[in-house]
mmCIF file with all atom_site columns, C-alpha atoms in Angstrom:
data_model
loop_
_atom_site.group_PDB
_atom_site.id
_atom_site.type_symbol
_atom_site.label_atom_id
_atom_site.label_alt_id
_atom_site.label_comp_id
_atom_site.label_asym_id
_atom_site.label_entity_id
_atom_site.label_seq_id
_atom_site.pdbx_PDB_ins_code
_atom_site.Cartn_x
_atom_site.Cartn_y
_atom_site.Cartn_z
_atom_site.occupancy
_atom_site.B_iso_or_equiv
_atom_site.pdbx_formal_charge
_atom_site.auth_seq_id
_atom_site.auth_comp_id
_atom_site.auth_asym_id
_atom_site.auth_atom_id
_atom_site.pdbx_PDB_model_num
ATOM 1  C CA . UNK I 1 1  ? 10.850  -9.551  -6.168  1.00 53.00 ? 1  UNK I CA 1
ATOM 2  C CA . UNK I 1 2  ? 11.187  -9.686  -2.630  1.00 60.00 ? 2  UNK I CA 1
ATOM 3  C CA . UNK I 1 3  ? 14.224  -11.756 -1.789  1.00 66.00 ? 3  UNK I CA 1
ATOM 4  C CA . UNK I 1 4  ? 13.763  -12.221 1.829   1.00 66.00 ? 4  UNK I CA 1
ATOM 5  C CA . UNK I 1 5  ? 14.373  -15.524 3.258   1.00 70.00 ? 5  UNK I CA 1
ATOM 6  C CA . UNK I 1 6  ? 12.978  -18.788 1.538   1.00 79.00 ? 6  UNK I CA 1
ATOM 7  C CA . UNK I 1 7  ? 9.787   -19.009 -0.273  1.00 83.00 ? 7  UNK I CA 1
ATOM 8  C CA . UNK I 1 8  ? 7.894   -20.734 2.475   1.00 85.00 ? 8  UNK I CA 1
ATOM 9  C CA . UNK I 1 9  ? 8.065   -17.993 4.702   1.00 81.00 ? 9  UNK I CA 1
ATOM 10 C CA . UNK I 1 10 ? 6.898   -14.966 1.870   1.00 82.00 ? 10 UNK I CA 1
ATOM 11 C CA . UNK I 1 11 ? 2.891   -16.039 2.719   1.00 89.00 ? 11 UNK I CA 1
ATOM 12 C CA . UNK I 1 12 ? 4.087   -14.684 6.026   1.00 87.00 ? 12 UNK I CA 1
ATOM 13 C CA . UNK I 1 13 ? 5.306   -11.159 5.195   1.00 82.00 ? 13 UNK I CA 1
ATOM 14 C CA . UNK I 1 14 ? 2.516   -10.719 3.035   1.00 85.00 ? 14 UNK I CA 1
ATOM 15 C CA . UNK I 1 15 ? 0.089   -11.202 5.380   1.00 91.00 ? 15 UNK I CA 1
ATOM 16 C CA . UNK I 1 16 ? 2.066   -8.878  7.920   1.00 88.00 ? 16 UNK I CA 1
ATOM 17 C CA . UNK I 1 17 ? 2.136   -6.211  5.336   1.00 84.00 ? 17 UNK I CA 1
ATOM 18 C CA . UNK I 1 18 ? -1.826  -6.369  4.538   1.00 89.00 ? 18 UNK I CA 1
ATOM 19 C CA . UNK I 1 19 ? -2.150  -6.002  8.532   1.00 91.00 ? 19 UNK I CA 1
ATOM 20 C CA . UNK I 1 20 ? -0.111  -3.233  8.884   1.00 89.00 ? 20 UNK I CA 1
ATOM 21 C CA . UNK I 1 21 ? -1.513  -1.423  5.927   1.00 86.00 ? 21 UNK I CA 1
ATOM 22 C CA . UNK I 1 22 ? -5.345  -1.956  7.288   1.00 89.00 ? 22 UNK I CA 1
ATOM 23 C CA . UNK I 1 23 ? -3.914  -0.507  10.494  1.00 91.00 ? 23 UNK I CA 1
ATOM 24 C CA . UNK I 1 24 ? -2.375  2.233   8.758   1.00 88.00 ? 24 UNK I CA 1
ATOM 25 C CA . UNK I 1 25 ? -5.469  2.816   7.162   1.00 85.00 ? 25 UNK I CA 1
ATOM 26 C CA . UNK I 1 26 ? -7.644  2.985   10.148  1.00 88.00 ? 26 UNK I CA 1
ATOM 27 C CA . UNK I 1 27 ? -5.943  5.852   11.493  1.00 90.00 ? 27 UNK I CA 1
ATOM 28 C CA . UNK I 1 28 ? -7.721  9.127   12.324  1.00 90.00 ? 28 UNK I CA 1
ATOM 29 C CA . UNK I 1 29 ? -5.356  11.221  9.516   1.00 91.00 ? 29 UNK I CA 1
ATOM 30 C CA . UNK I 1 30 ? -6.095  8.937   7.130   1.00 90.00 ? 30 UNK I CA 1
ATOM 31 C CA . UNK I 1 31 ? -9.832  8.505   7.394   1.00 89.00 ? 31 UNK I CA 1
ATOM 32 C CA . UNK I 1 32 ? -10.452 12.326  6.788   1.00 91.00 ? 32 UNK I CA 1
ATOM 33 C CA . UNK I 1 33 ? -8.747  11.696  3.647   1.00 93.00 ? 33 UNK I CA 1
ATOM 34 C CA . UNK I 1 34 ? -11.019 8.637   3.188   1.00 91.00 ? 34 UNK I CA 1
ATOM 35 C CA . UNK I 1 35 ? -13.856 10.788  3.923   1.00 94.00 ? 35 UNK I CA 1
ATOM 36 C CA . UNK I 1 36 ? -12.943 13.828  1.830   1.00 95.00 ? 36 UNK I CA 1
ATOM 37 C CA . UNK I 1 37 ? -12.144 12.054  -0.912  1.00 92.00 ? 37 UNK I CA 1
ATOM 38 C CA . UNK I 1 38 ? -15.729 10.016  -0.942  1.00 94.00 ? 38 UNK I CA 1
ATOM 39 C CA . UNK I 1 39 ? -17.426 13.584  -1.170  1.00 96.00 ? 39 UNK I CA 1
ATOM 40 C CA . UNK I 1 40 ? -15.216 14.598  -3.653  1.00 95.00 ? 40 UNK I CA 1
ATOM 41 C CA . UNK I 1 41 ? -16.178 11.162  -5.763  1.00 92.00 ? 41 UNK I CA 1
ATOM 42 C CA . UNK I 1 42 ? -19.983 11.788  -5.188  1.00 95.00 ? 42 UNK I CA 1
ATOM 43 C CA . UNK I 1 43 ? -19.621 15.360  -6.384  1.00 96.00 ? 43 UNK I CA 1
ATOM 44 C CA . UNK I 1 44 ? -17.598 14.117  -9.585  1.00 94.00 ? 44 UNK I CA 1
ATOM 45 C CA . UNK I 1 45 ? -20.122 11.432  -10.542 1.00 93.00 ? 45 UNK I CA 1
ATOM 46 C CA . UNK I 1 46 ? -23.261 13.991  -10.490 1.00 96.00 ? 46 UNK I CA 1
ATOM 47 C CA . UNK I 1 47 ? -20.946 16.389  -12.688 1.00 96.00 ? 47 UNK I CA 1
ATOM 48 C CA . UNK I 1 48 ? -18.873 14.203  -15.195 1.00 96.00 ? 48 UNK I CA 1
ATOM 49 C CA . UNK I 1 49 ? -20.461 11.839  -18.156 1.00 96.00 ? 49 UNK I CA 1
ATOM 50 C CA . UNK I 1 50 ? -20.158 8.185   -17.144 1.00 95.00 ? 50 UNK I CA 1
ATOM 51 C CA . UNK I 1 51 ? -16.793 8.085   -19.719 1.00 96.00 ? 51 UNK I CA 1
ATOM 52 C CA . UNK I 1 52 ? -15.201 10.741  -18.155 1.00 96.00 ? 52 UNK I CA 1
ATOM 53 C CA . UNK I 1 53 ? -16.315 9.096   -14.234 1.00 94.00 ? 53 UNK I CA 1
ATOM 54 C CA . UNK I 1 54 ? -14.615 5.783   -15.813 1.00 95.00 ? 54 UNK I CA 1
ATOM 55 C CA . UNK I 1 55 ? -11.216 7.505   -16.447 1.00 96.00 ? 55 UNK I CA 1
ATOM 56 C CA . UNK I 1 56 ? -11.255 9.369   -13.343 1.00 94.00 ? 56 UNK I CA 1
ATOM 57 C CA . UNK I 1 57 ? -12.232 5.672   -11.107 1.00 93.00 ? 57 UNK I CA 1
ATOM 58 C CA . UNK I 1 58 ? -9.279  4.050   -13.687 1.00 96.00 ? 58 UNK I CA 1
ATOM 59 C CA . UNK I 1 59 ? -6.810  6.566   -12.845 1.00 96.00 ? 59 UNK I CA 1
ATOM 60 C CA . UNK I 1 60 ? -7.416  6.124   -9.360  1.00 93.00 ? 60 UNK I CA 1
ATOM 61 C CA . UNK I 1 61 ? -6.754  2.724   -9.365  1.00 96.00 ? 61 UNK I CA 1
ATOM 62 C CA . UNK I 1 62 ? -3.817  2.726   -11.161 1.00 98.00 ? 62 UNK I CA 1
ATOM 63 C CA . UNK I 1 63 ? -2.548  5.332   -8.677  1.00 96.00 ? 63 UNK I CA 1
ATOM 64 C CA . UNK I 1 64 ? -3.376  3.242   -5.866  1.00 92.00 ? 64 UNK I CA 1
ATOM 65 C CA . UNK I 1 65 ? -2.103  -0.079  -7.625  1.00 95.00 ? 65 UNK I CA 1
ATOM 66 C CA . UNK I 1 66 ? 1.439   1.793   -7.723  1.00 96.00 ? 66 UNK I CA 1
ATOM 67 C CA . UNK I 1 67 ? 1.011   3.383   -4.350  1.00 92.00 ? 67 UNK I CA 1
ATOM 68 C CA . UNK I 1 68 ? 0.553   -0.251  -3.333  1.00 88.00 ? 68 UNK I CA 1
ATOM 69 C CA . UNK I 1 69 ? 3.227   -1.320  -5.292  1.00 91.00 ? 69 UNK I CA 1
ATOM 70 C CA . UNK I 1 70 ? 5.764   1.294   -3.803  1.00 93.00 ? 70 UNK I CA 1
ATOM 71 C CA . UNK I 1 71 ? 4.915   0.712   -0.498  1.00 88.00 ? 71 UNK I CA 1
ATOM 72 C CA . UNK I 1 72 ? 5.370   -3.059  -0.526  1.00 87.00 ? 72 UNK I CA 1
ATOM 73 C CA . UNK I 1 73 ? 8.789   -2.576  -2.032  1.00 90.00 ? 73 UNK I CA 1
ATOM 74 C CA . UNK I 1 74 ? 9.566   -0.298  0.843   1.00 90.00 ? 74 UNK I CA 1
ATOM 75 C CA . UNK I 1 75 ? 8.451   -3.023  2.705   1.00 87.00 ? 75 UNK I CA 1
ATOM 76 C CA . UNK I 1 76 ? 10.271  -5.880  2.042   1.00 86.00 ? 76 UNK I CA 1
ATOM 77 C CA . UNK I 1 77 ? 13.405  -3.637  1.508   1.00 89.00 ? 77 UNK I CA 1
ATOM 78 C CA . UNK I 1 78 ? 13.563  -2.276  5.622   1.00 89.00 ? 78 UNK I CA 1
ATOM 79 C CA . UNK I 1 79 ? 12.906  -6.339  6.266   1.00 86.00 ? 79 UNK I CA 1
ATOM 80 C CA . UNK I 1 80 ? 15.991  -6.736  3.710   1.00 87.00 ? 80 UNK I CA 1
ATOM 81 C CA . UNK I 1 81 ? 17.779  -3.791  5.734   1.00 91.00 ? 81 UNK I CA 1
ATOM 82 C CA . UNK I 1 82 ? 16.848  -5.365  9.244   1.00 90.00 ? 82 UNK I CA 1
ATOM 83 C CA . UNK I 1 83 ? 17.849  -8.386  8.266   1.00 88.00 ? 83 UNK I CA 1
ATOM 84 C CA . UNK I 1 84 ? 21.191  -7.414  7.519   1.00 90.00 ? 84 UNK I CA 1
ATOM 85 C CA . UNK I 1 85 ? 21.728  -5.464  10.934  1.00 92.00 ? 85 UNK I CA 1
ATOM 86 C CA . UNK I 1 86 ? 20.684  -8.242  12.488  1.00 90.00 ? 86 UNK I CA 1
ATOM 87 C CA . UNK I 1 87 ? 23.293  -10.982 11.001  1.00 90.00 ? 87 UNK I CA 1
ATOM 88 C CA . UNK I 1 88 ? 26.042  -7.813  11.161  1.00 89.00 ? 88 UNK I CA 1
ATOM 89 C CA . UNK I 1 89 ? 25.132  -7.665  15.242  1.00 90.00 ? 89 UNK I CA 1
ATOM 90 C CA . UNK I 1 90 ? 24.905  -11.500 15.539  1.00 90.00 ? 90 UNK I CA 1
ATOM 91 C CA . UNK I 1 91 ? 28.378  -11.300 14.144  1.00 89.00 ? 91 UNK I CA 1
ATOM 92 C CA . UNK I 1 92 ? 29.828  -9.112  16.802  1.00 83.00 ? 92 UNK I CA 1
#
């Protein structure tokens, strides 16, 4: 999937990306989001019957499993993309 140097070093950018999308979490933009959307989950679950509640919390991982998914793949590609200027420049 990722492609980027040999296998040894992938435990590597995977950890880099999980930092980098904590910190991208933490920041202030974000968390109002995070907050906002943990009001919006307590007003669903006093108003919605525990099957609909289920779909909603389903959906929502799903869309954050492929937000996840997207990102990482974004990732790995501007490492991919660095990469390459980097040989190409090396070259010169």
């Amino acid at each position: 999937m990722h492609n980027i140097g040999p296998e040894w070093l992938r435990p590597a950018f995977d950890q880099r990306f999980i930092e980098i999308a904590k910190e991208a979490g933490s920041q202030m933009e974000v968390e109002q989001f995070r907050i906002r959307q943990n009001e919006i989950k307590r007003l669903l679950k006093d108003e919605l019957s525990q099957i609909h509640l289920d779909l909603l919390l389903e959906l929502e991982d799903i869309l954050n499993h492929r937000c996840t998914l997207e990102k990482e793949w974004i990732y790995f590609a501007g490492l991919r993309d660095g990469m390459y200027l980097l040989r190409k420049l090396n070259d010169l």
